[in-house]
Short mmCIF file of C-alpha atoms and ligand atoms in Angstrom, two decimals:
data_model
loop_
_atom_site.label_atom_id
_atom_site.label_comp_id
_atom_site.label_asym_id
_atom_site.label_seq_id
_atom_site.Cartn_x
_atom_site.Cartn_y
_atom_site.Cartn_z
CA MET A 1 0.00 0.00 0.00
CA PRO A 2 1.27 3.53 -0.70
CA PRO A 3 2.02 5.53 2.46
CA PHE A 4 -1.05 7.06 4.12
CA ASP A 5 -1.33 10.69 3.13
CA GLN A 6 -1.81 12.71 6.29
CA ARG A 7 -2.30 16.02 4.51
CA ILE A 8 -5.90 17.07 4.80
CA PRO A 9 -7.12 18.46 1.50
CA LYS A 10 -8.81 21.77 2.15
CA HIS A 11 -10.91 23.75 -0.19
CA ASP A 12 -10.82 27.13 1.47
CA LEU A 13 -14.48 27.98 1.92
CA SER A 14 -13.73 31.54 3.03
CA SER A 15 -12.47 32.48 -0.46
CA GLY A 16 -12.35 31.00 -3.95
CA ALA A 17 -15.03 29.49 -6.18
CA LEU A 18 -17.00 27.74 -3.43
CA ALA A 19 -17.04 30.63 -0.94
CA PRO A 20 -20.24 32.29 -2.20
CA LEU A 21 -21.89 28.89 -2.43
CA TYR A 22 -21.11 27.96 1.17
CA GLU A 23 -22.11 31.48 2.25
CA GLN A 24 -25.46 30.90 0.58
CA VAL A 25 -25.91 27.54 2.35
CA LEU A 26 -25.33 29.31 5.69
CA ARG A 27 -27.70 32.17 4.82
CA ARG A 28 -30.48 30.01 3.43
CA ASN A 29 -30.44 27.48 6.23
CA PRO A 30 -29.98 29.54 9.41
CA GLY A 31 -29.37 27.68 12.66
CA GLU A 32 -28.98 24.30 10.96
CA ASP A 33 -25.55 23.54 12.41
CA GLU A 34 -25.42 19.83 11.56
CA PHE A 35 -26.41 20.54 7.96
CA HIS A 36 -23.70 23.21 7.68
CA GLN A 37 -21.18 20.74 9.13
CA ALA A 38 -22.11 18.00 6.64
CA VAL A 39 -21.95 20.33 3.63
CA ARG A 40 -18.68 21.86 4.78
CA GLU A 41 -17.03 18.48 5.24
CA VAL A 42 -17.99 17.36 1.74
CA LEU A 43 -17.06 20.63 -0.01
CA GLU A 44 -13.69 20.89 1.74
CA THR A 45 -12.65 17.37 0.87
CA LEU A 46 -13.70 17.70 -2.77
CA ALA A 47 -10.88 20.18 -3.40
CA PRO A 48 -8.76 17.62 -5.35
CA VAL A 49 -11.78 16.72 -7.51
CA PHE A 50 -12.51 20.31 -8.51
CA ALA A 51 -8.81 20.90 -9.16
CA GLN A 52 -8.71 18.02 -11.68
CA ARG A 53 -12.28 18.34 -12.99
CA PRO A 54 -13.22 22.05 -13.01
CA GLU A 55 -16.24 21.24 -15.23
CA TYR A 56 -18.00 19.98 -12.10
CA LEU A 57 -18.18 23.60 -10.94
CA GLU A 58 -20.19 24.58 -14.01
CA GLY A 59 -23.99 24.90 -14.29
CA LYS A 60 -24.32 25.51 -10.54
CA LEU A 61 -24.19 21.73 -10.10
CA VAL A 62 -22.80 21.95 -6.57
CA GLU A 63 -25.42 24.57 -5.59
CA ARG A 64 -28.13 22.26 -6.87
CA LEU A 65 -26.67 19.34 -4.89
CA CYS A 66 -26.81 21.40 -1.69
CA GLU A 67 -30.48 22.32 -2.14
CA PRO A 68 -33.02 19.53 -1.42
CA GLU A 69 -35.51 18.81 -4.19
CA ARG A 70 -38.36 18.98 -1.67
CA GLN A 71 -38.76 19.53 2.10
CA LEU A 72 -41.92 18.47 3.87
CA ILE A 73 -42.86 19.56 7.40
CA PHE A 74 -46.16 18.48 8.89
CA ARG A 75 -48.22 18.29 12.08
CA VAL A 76 -48.60 14.92 13.80
CA PRO A 77 -51.38 14.98 16.43
CA TRP A 78 -51.93 11.85 18.54
CA MET A 79 -53.47 10.79 21.83
CA ASP A 80 -51.63 9.00 24.67
CA ASP A 81 -53.07 6.22 26.85
CA THR A 82 -54.45 8.71 29.39
CA GLY A 83 -56.39 10.62 26.73
CA GLU A 84 -53.98 13.56 26.59
CA VAL A 85 -53.39 15.03 23.13
CA HIS A 86 -49.83 15.61 21.87
CA VAL A 87 -48.66 17.51 18.82
CA ASN A 88 -45.36 16.49 17.21
CA ARG A 89 -43.64 17.67 14.07
CA GLY A 90 -42.98 15.34 11.14
CA PHE A 91 -40.32 15.80 8.45
CA ARG A 92 -39.34 14.27 5.15
CA VAL A 93 -36.55 15.79 3.10
CA GLU A 94 -36.46 14.42 -0.45
CA PHE A 95 -32.94 15.45 -1.27
CA ASN A 96 -31.95 14.03 -4.62
CA SER A 97 -33.59 11.53 -6.98
CA ALA A 98 -31.11 11.61 -9.88
CA LEU A 99 -30.15 7.95 -9.28
CA GLY A 100 -33.50 6.49 -8.19
CA PRO A 101 -36.38 6.90 -5.73
CA TYR A 102 -35.55 8.82 -2.55
CA LYS A 103 -34.21 6.31 -0.04
CA GLY A 104 -33.30 6.86 3.59
CA GLY A 105 -34.59 6.19 7.08
CA LEU A 106 -37.00 7.82 9.51
CA ARG A 107 -35.67 8.90 12.92
CA PHE A 108 -37.91 9.32 15.98
CA HIS A 109 -35.97 11.18 18.68
CA PRO A 110 -36.69 14.38 20.63
CA SER A 111 -33.59 16.04 19.11
CA VAL A 112 -34.93 15.75 15.53
CA ASN A 113 -35.31 19.07 13.68
CA LEU A 114 -35.09 20.20 10.07
CA GLY A 115 -31.30 20.74 10.20
CA ILE A 116 -30.68 17.20 11.44
CA VAL A 117 -32.95 15.67 8.81
CA LYS A 118 -31.22 17.74 6.12
CA PHE A 119 -27.73 16.72 7.22
CA LEU A 120 -28.80 13.07 7.18
CA GLY A 121 -30.47 13.46 3.76
CA PHE A 122 -27.40 15.18 2.30
CA GLU A 123 -25.09 12.41 3.53
CA GLN A 124 -27.52 9.81 2.25
CA VAL A 125 -27.25 11.07 -1.34
CA PHE A 126 -23.50 10.34 -1.51
CA LYS A 127 -23.74 7.13 0.50
CA ASN A 128 -26.41 5.69 -1.75
CA ALA A 129 -24.41 6.63 -4.84
CA LEU A 130 -21.38 4.85 -3.37
CA THR A 131 -23.28 1.55 -3.08
CA GLY A 132 -23.61 1.46 -6.87
CA MET A 133 -27.35 0.81 -6.50
CA PRO A 134 -30.15 2.78 -8.20
CA ILE A 135 -31.34 4.78 -5.19
CA GLY A 136 -31.62 8.52 -4.57
CA GLY A 137 -31.27 10.14 -1.15
CA GLY A 138 -33.79 11.33 1.44
CA LYS A 139 -34.38 11.23 5.18
CA GLY A 140 -37.21 11.95 7.58
CA GLY A 141 -38.50 11.61 11.09
CA SER A 142 -40.10 13.35 14.01
CA ASP A 143 -39.31 14.88 17.39
CA PHE A 144 -41.54 12.18 18.92
CA ASP A 145 -39.80 10.20 21.70
CA PRO A 146 -40.83 6.53 21.65
CA LYS A 147 -38.93 5.84 24.89
CA ASP A 148 -41.27 4.70 27.70
CA ARG A 149 -44.30 4.85 25.39
CA SER A 150 -46.64 1.85 25.24
CA ASP A 151 -47.06 -0.13 22.02
CA ALA A 152 -50.55 1.40 21.62
CA GLU A 153 -49.14 4.94 21.88
CA VAL A 154 -46.37 4.20 19.37
CA MET A 155 -48.98 2.71 17.03
CA ARG A 156 -51.26 5.77 17.26
CA PHE A 157 -48.31 8.05 16.62
CA CYS A 158 -47.15 6.01 13.60
CA GLN A 159 -50.67 5.94 12.16
CA SER A 160 -50.99 9.71 12.47
CA PHE A 161 -47.50 10.24 10.98
CA MET A 162 -48.29 8.02 7.99
CA THR A 163 -51.72 9.62 7.47
CA GLU A 164 -49.85 12.69 6.21
CA LEU A 165 -46.71 11.10 4.79
CA TYR A 166 -48.37 8.41 2.65
CA ARG A 167 -49.21 10.83 -0.18
CA HIS A 168 -45.51 11.48 -0.79
CA LEU A 169 -44.39 7.83 -0.78
CA GLY A 170 -44.36 5.04 -3.34
CA GLU A 171 -42.02 2.31 -4.53
CA TYR A 172 -40.95 4.52 -7.47
CA THR A 173 -40.95 7.83 -5.59
CA ASP A 174 -39.85 7.64 -1.95
CA VAL A 175 -39.05 4.58 0.15
CA PRO A 176 -38.33 5.18 3.87
CA ALA A 177 -36.76 2.72 6.35
CA GLY A 178 -35.76 2.78 10.04
CA ASP A 179 -33.14 4.81 11.91
CA ILE A 180 -32.80 5.86 15.58
CA GLY A 181 -36.06 5.04 17.40
CA VAL A 182 -37.59 3.35 14.35
CA GLY A 183 -37.22 -0.44 14.22
CA GLY A 184 -39.35 -3.41 13.18
CA ARG A 185 -42.28 -2.44 15.44
CA GLU A 186 -42.57 1.09 14.02
CA ILE A 187 -42.11 -0.06 10.40
CA GLY A 188 -44.97 -2.53 10.98
CA TYR A 189 -47.37 0.17 12.21
CA LEU A 190 -46.33 2.53 9.41
CA PHE A 191 -46.76 -0.11 6.73
CA GLY A 192 -50.16 -1.18 8.10
CA GLN A 193 -51.46 2.39 7.92
CA TYR A 194 -50.05 2.94 4.41
CA ARG A 195 -51.80 -0.25 3.25
CA ARG A 196 -55.11 0.79 4.84
CA ILE A 197 -55.10 4.26 3.32
CA THR A 198 -54.03 3.27 -0.18
CA GLY A 199 -55.75 -0.12 -0.32
CA ARG A 200 -52.59 -1.57 -1.88
CA HIS A 201 -50.09 -4.11 -0.59
CA GLU A 202 -47.18 -2.19 -2.07
CA SER A 203 -44.32 -3.96 -0.34
CA GLY A 204 -41.61 -1.87 -2.02
CA VAL A 205 -42.78 1.31 -0.27
CA LEU A 206 -40.90 0.71 3.00
CA THR A 207 -37.88 -1.40 3.92
CA GLY A 208 -37.03 -3.15 7.17
CA LYS A 209 -40.33 -5.04 7.05
CA GLY A 210 -41.12 -8.31 8.85
CA LEU A 211 -40.08 -11.47 7.01
CA SER A 212 -43.64 -12.75 6.45
CA TRP A 213 -44.80 -9.53 4.74
CA GLY A 214 -42.01 -8.59 2.35
CA GLY A 215 -38.98 -8.14 4.58
CA ALA A 216 -35.48 -9.27 3.64
CA ARG A 217 -33.30 -11.61 5.62
CA ALA A 218 -30.15 -9.91 6.97
CA ARG A 219 -31.63 -6.39 6.75
CA THR A 220 -31.75 -6.12 10.55
CA GLU A 221 -28.11 -7.11 10.79
CA ALA A 222 -26.90 -5.29 7.67
CA THR A 223 -25.67 -1.90 8.94
CA GLY A 224 -23.67 -3.34 11.84
CA TYR A 225 -22.38 -6.30 9.83
CA GLY A 226 -21.47 -4.02 6.92
CA CYS A 227 -19.55 -1.67 9.18
CA VAL A 228 -17.42 -4.53 10.49
CA LEU A 229 -16.88 -5.99 7.00
CA PHE A 230 -15.72 -2.52 5.93
CA THR A 231 -13.36 -2.35 8.93
CA GLU A 232 -11.91 -5.73 7.93
CA GLN A 233 -11.25 -4.33 4.44
CA MET A 234 -9.51 -1.25 5.87
CA LEU A 235 -7.32 -3.42 8.06
CA ARG A 236 -6.53 -5.73 5.13
CA THR A 237 -4.95 -2.84 3.20
CA ARG A 238 -2.62 -2.41 6.18
CA GLY A 239 -1.80 -6.11 6.37
CA ARG A 240 -3.89 -6.74 9.47
CA SER A 241 -7.24 -8.33 10.41
CA LEU A 242 -9.82 -8.21 13.20
CA GLU A 243 -8.71 -11.56 14.59
CA GLY A 244 -7.72 -11.07 18.24
CA MET A 245 -8.40 -7.32 18.26
CA ARG A 246 -10.02 -5.48 21.16
CA VAL A 247 -13.07 -3.58 19.93
CA VAL A 248 -15.28 -0.93 21.55
CA VAL A 249 -18.71 -0.05 20.13
CA SER A 250 -20.73 2.99 21.19
CA GLY A 251 -24.51 2.70 21.49
CA SER A 252 -26.45 -0.50 22.01
CA GLY A 253 -29.15 -0.18 19.38
CA ASN A 254 -29.59 -1.87 16.03
CA VAL A 255 -26.25 -0.89 14.50
CA ALA A 256 -24.19 -1.43 17.66
CA ILE A 257 -25.59 -4.87 18.49
CA TYR A 258 -24.93 -6.36 15.06
CA ALA A 259 -21.54 -4.66 14.74
CA ALA A 260 -20.59 -6.39 18.01
CA GLN A 261 -21.95 -9.73 16.78
CA LYS A 262 -20.06 -9.65 13.46
CA ALA A 263 -16.82 -8.46 15.12
CA GLN A 264 -16.99 -11.46 17.44
CA GLN A 265 -17.71 -13.80 14.52
CA LEU A 266 -14.51 -12.53 12.90
CA GLY A 267 -12.47 -13.34 15.99
CA ALA A 268 -12.37 -9.95 17.75
CA LYS A 269 -13.16 -9.38 21.41
CA VAL A 270 -15.80 -6.66 21.96
CA ILE A 271 -15.18 -5.24 25.40
CA SER A 272 -17.48 -2.23 25.66
CA CYS A 273 -20.75 -0.66 24.47
CA SER A 274 -23.00 2.12 25.78
CA ASP A 275 -26.25 4.07 25.69
CA SER A 276 -27.04 7.69 26.51
CA SER A 277 -26.82 6.96 30.26
CA GLY A 278 -23.32 5.45 30.31
CA ALA A 279 -20.98 2.70 29.17
CA VAL A 280 -20.44 -0.89 30.14
CA VAL A 281 -17.03 -2.59 30.27
CA ASP A 282 -17.05 -6.35 29.87
CA GLU A 283 -13.42 -7.47 29.64
CA GLY A 284 -14.34 -11.11 28.98
CA GLY A 285 -16.17 -10.09 25.80
CA LEU A 286 -19.80 -8.91 25.45
CA ASP A 287 -22.56 -11.48 25.74
CA VAL A 288 -24.39 -10.38 22.58
CA GLU A 289 -27.36 -12.68 23.19
CA LEU A 290 -27.95 -11.11 26.60
CA LEU A 291 -27.52 -7.65 25.07
CA GLN A 292 -30.17 -8.46 22.46
CA GLN A 293 -32.52 -9.74 25.16
CA VAL A 294 -32.13 -6.60 27.31
CA LYS A 295 -32.15 -4.01 24.51
CA GLU A 296 -34.23 -5.51 21.70
CA VAL A 297 -36.74 -7.69 23.52
CA GLU A 298 -37.15 -5.91 26.87
CA ARG A 299 -36.29 -2.40 25.60
CA GLY A 300 -34.19 -1.97 28.76
CA ARG A 301 -31.08 0.10 29.59
CA ILE A 302 -27.43 -0.87 29.31
CA ALA A 303 -27.09 -0.66 33.12
CA GLU A 304 -29.49 -3.63 33.32
CA TYR A 305 -27.17 -5.63 31.04
CA ALA A 306 -24.28 -4.90 33.44
CA GLU A 307 -26.41 -5.92 36.40
CA ARG A 308 -27.34 -9.24 34.77
CA ARG A 309 -23.68 -9.96 33.87
CA GLY A 310 -22.75 -9.66 37.57
CA ALA A 311 -19.03 -9.51 38.37
CA GLN A 312 -18.12 -9.93 34.65
CA ALA A 313 -19.12 -6.38 33.71
CA LYS A 314 -18.83 -2.88 35.10
CA PHE A 315 -21.24 -0.01 34.42
CA LEU A 316 -19.74 3.49 34.12
CA PRO A 317 -22.61 5.96 34.71
CA GLY A 318 -22.24 8.90 32.30
CA GLY A 319 -19.12 7.28 30.83
CA THR A 320 -18.21 6.66 27.20
CA VAL A 321 -16.38 3.82 25.47
CA TRP A 322 -13.60 6.10 24.16
CA GLN A 323 -11.61 6.01 27.41
CA ILE A 324 -11.09 2.26 27.17
CA PRO A 325 -7.83 1.15 25.50
CA CYS A 326 -8.70 -0.73 22.31
CA ASP A 327 -7.48 -1.62 18.80
CA VAL A 328 -10.70 -0.75 16.96
CA ALA A 329 -13.45 1.77 17.80
CA LEU A 330 -16.86 1.71 16.14
CA PRO A 331 -19.04 4.76 16.91
CA CYS A 332 -22.57 3.42 16.34
CA ALA A 333 -24.86 5.77 18.34
CA THR A 334 -25.39 9.30 17.03
CA GLN A 335 -23.88 12.42 15.46
CA ASN A 336 -20.95 14.25 17.09
CA GLU A 337 -20.58 11.68 19.89
CA LEU A 338 -16.78 11.32 19.43
CA GLY A 339 -15.03 14.63 20.11
CA GLU A 340 -11.45 15.84 19.97
CA GLN A 341 -10.51 14.71 23.50
CA ASP A 342 -12.11 11.34 22.88
CA ALA A 343 -10.00 10.94 19.75
CA VAL A 344 -6.86 11.85 21.72
CA ALA A 345 -7.81 9.22 24.33
CA LEU A 346 -8.31 6.62 21.60
CA VAL A 347 -4.94 7.39 20.00
CA ASN A 348 -3.21 7.23 23.41
CA GLY A 349 -4.99 3.94 24.05
CA GLY A 350 -3.46 2.41 20.92
CA VAL A 351 -6.41 2.49 18.50
CA GLN A 352 -5.56 1.35 14.95
CA ALA A 353 -8.89 1.78 13.16
CA VAL A 354 -12.11 3.77 13.60
CA ALA A 355 -15.15 3.11 11.41
CA GLU A 356 -18.39 5.08 11.67
CA GLY A 357 -21.45 2.85 12.06
CA ALA A 358 -23.48 5.96 12.91
CA ASN A 359 -23.91 9.04 10.70
CA MET A 360 -21.32 11.79 11.34
CA PRO A 361 -20.50 10.56 14.88
CA THR A 362 -16.95 11.96 14.77
CA THR A 363 -16.54 15.73 15.03
CA PRO A 364 -14.28 17.44 12.45
CA GLU A 365 -11.70 18.12 15.19
CA ALA A 366 -11.68 14.45 16.17
CA VAL A 367 -11.34 13.35 12.54
CA ARG A 368 -8.31 15.64 12.26
CA VAL A 369 -6.67 14.06 15.35
CA LEU A 370 -7.22 10.53 14.00
CA ARG A 371 -5.98 11.37 10.50
CA GLU A 372 -2.89 13.17 11.76
CA ALA A 373 -2.09 10.12 13.90
CA GLY A 374 -2.31 7.93 10.79
CA ILE A 375 -5.25 5.89 12.15
CA ALA A 376 -7.33 4.03 9.53
CA PHE A 377 -10.61 5.98 9.39
CA GLY A 378 -13.81 4.78 7.68
CA PRO A 379 -16.33 7.62 7.22
CA GLY A 380 -20.02 6.79 7.75
CA LYS A 381 -20.96 7.37 4.12
CA ALA A 382 -18.90 4.31 3.29
CA ALA A 383 -18.72 2.30 6.52
CA ASN A 384 -22.46 2.25 7.28
CA ALA A 385 -23.68 1.93 3.69
CA GLY A 386 -24.51 -1.76 4.22
CA GLY A 387 -27.90 -0.91 5.73
CA VAL A 388 -29.24 1.07 2.81
CA ALA A 389 -27.64 -1.32 0.33
CA THR A 390 -29.52 -4.23 1.89
CA SER A 391 -32.69 -2.11 1.82
CA ALA A 392 -32.13 -1.84 -1.94
CA LEU A 393 -31.79 -5.65 -2.00
CA GLU A 394 -35.12 -5.83 -0.14
CA MET A 395 -36.69 -3.61 -2.85
CA GLN A 396 -35.20 -5.91 -5.48
CA GLN A 397 -36.80 -8.97 -3.81
CA ASN A 398 -40.13 -7.14 -3.49
CA ALA A 399 -40.10 -6.19 -7.18
CA SER A 400 -39.47 -9.78 -8.24
CA ARG A 401 -41.71 -11.31 -5.51
CA ASP A 402 -38.70 -13.28 -4.34
CA SER A 403 -37.18 -14.10 -0.97
CA TRP A 404 -33.48 -14.85 -0.66
CA THR A 405 -31.70 -16.89 2.01
CA PHE A 406 -29.74 -15.25 4.81
CA GLU A 407 -26.48 -16.66 3.43
CA TYR A 408 -27.05 -15.35 -0.09
CA THR A 409 -28.10 -11.90 1.15
CA GLU A 410 -25.09 -11.69 3.46
CA GLN A 411 -22.84 -12.69 0.59
CA ARG A 412 -24.31 -9.86 -1.53
CA LEU A 413 -23.78 -7.47 1.39
CA ALA A 414 -20.13 -8.53 1.65
CA GLU A 415 -19.64 -7.94 -2.09
CA ILE A 416 -21.21 -4.48 -1.83
CA MET A 417 -19.06 -3.50 1.16
CA ARG A 418 -15.97 -4.62 -0.75
CA HIS A 419 -17.08 -2.48 -3.69
CA VAL A 420 -17.73 0.53 -1.40
CA HIS A 421 -14.32 0.14 0.20
CA ASP A 422 -12.38 -0.47 -3.00
CA SER A 423 -13.99 2.34 -4.97
CA SER A 424 -13.34 4.78 -2.08
CA PHE A 425 -9.76 3.54 -1.82
CA GLU A 426 -9.08 3.72 -5.57
CA THR A 427 -10.74 7.13 -5.94
CA ALA A 428 -8.60 8.54 -3.13
CA GLU A 429 -5.52 7.28 -4.95
CA ARG A 430 -6.71 8.70 -8.28
CA TYR A 431 -7.06 12.14 -6.73
CA GLY A 432 -3.62 12.01 -5.14
CA HIS A 433 -4.64 11.20 -1.54
CA PRO A 434 -3.74 7.53 -1.11
CA GLY A 435 -5.34 5.81 1.86
CA ASP A 436 -7.63 8.73 2.66
CA LEU A 437 -11.11 7.20 2.66
CA VAL A 438 -12.81 10.49 3.56
CA VAL A 439 -11.65 12.04 0.29
CA GLY A 440 -12.21 8.73 -1.52
CA ALA A 441 -15.81 8.17 -0.32
CA ASN A 442 -16.89 11.78 -0.85
CA ALA A 443 -15.29 11.98 -4.31
CA ALA A 444 -16.55 8.57 -5.50
CA GLY A 445 -20.13 9.30 -4.36
CA PHE A 446 -20.02 12.82 -5.78
CA GLU A 447 -18.81 11.65 -9.20
CA VAL A 448 -21.73 9.23 -9.61
CA VAL A 449 -24.40 11.78 -8.67
CA ALA A 450 -22.74 14.61 -10.61
CA GLU A 451 -22.56 12.50 -13.80
CA ALA A 452 -26.25 11.55 -13.51
CA MET A 453 -27.35 15.12 -12.87
CA HIS A 454 -25.26 16.40 -15.75
CA ALA A 455 -26.75 13.81 -18.11
CA GLN A 456 -30.32 14.65 -17.08
CA GLY A 457 -30.13 18.35 -17.93
CA LEU A 458 -30.88 21.30 -15.67
CA ILE A 459 -32.61 19.47 -12.81
P1 NDP B 1 -31.21 2.76 17.60
O1 NDP B 1 -32.34 3.65 18.01
O2 NDP B 1 -31.47 1.31 17.41
O3 NDP B 1 -30.02 2.89 18.67
C1 NDP B 1 -29.42 4.12 18.94
C2 NDP B 1 -28.41 3.89 20.05
O4 NDP B 1 -27.65 5.08 20.19
C3 NDP B 1 -29.05 3.63 21.41
O5 NDP B 1 -28.22 2.78 22.16
C4 NDP B 1 -29.09 5.02 22.02
O6 NDP B 1 -29.12 5.03 23.44
C5 NDP B 1 -27.80 5.60 21.51
N1 NDP B 1 -27.91 7.07 21.47
C6 NDP B 1 -28.81 7.82 20.79
N2 NDP B 1 -28.62 9.12 21.01
C7 NDP B 1 -27.58 9.18 21.86
C8 NDP B 1 -26.90 10.25 22.48
N3 NDP B 1 -27.26 11.54 22.27
N4 NDP B 1 -25.85 9.94 23.28
C9 NDP B 1 -25.48 8.65 23.49
N5 NDP B 1 -26.10 7.60 22.93
C10 NDP B 1 -27.13 7.87 22.15
O7 NDP B 1 -30.60 3.42 16.28
P2 NDP B 1 -29.69 2.75 15.16
O8 NDP B 1 -28.78 1.76 15.78
O9 NDP B 1 -30.57 2.34 14.05
O10 NDP B 1 -28.86 4.01 14.62
C11 NDP B 1 -27.62 4.41 15.20
C12 NDP B 1 -26.85 5.30 14.25
O11 NDP B 1 -26.61 4.57 13.02
C13 NDP B 1 -27.55 6.59 13.81
O12 NDP B 1 -26.59 7.59 13.59
C14 NDP B 1 -28.19 6.21 12.48
O13 NDP B 1 -28.42 7.34 11.67
C15 NDP B 1 -27.09 5.33 11.91
N6 NDP B 1 -27.49 4.43 10.85
C16 NDP B 1 -28.48 3.50 11.07
C17 NDP B 1 -28.84 2.63 10.05
C18 NDP B 1 -29.82 1.54 10.28
O14 NDP B 1 -29.97 0.69 9.38
N7 NDP B 1 -30.49 1.45 11.40
C19 NDP B 1 -28.25 2.75 8.71
C20 NDP B 1 -27.15 3.69 8.62
C21 NDP B 1 -26.83 4.51 9.65
P3 NDP B 1 -30.45 5.49 24.23
O15 NDP B 1 -31.37 4.32 24.10
O16 NDP B 1 -29.99 5.75 25.61
O17 NDP B 1 -30.96 6.72 23.53
#
């Protein structure tokens, strides 16, 4: 492998061709910090692309890419079990459909606002392009908090949410899936309401469905598994593998659980995971079955996992996994959860690779620390693309009324993750930044979308 290039390409956004564009993004989208951060990160790292291919700056193509095709905001009224009425806000940002129907998850979390949905939608456009599959980018959600709500309350909320959203969806227009706070239960309620309103069993309209009504095997596992398969590819280019490595995973939701499971299958020892109340350290290696029982079945807290493990595990209230010396760190919870000091702690603790299972979990300052230390870094657009890619495989099965085995689907996922890794790796090399997967993933995704938009005229 050529030596890792530690120089960080920088397109100076305070002057030059992109300055007025970024200024416009800030002006048009006031207060949307996460969206600004996502746009900035992409524009800065595309400097080598614009230097070699100045035609991409023509026709306001980059301006068009930064402006969603459509942004929907709607009222979601619902009644709780005591009869009290609540009013939440629903969002769907249909960002770019040059490559296919809008595709991207729904997030239910009290922190959700338009800026967060836009940052997620923007990232999704490049990620989906990187998979090589025919899917555009979108994202949605609500500031509804499903935590501590009964199944009946979650169902009433989902029904109300879909009563507005259904008119914008369709297997050829917009196909949502899950994200934080939206799993199999929520997808079930959403799909049921869509079917009732439209009178159609249109299985390709949502992904992450149950297996008996159009779901795909391995979709539940796909994001976490894909992230670990991507990590294995990164390590391979450095002549290493996950075998025997100590791994920490943040979060304990869908992505975290299956990242931990796959890492263990590949011979690593996963010693820590977390939730928003703290971290657990389990030096003997996480008991993933127990974790699934506590988090997926009982919807409990990570502290309860530690309690059930007894002397094996220790709960650190308010703690994070970044303080624990490890070889590999997989941030799998939420945006901006791994800051500069956390990155310093990881480097001091001997970390060799960091791959983002979550979307934008590493702050720009932390990314800088990791890159300058020469740590292998897999950005979310590439490392967590396995989830959406397997959603596209679910759409493929729905369209052909087929149902693949777990083994076959996992094999397809592995091929896709290899493609995502290799195209990011090769693109980074082509633009003179060998080994830099941030440049590689952004540039490879950008090229695909830019070519499609250029070919389709002024859209
Ligand atoms: P889940 O809701 O299943 O799990 C989220 C986990 O993150 C929970 O353990 C949660 O803990 C923790 N968490 C959430 N917010 C915070 C916070 N502010 N601080 C600390 N921990 C927090 O979500 P997913 O696993 O589906 O999603 C996780 C990440 O992966 C997100 O960034 C999502 O966008 C991304 N992603 C998900 C995909 C998927 O297929 N599901 C696909 C691609 C990316 P607590 O319960 O305490 O809130």
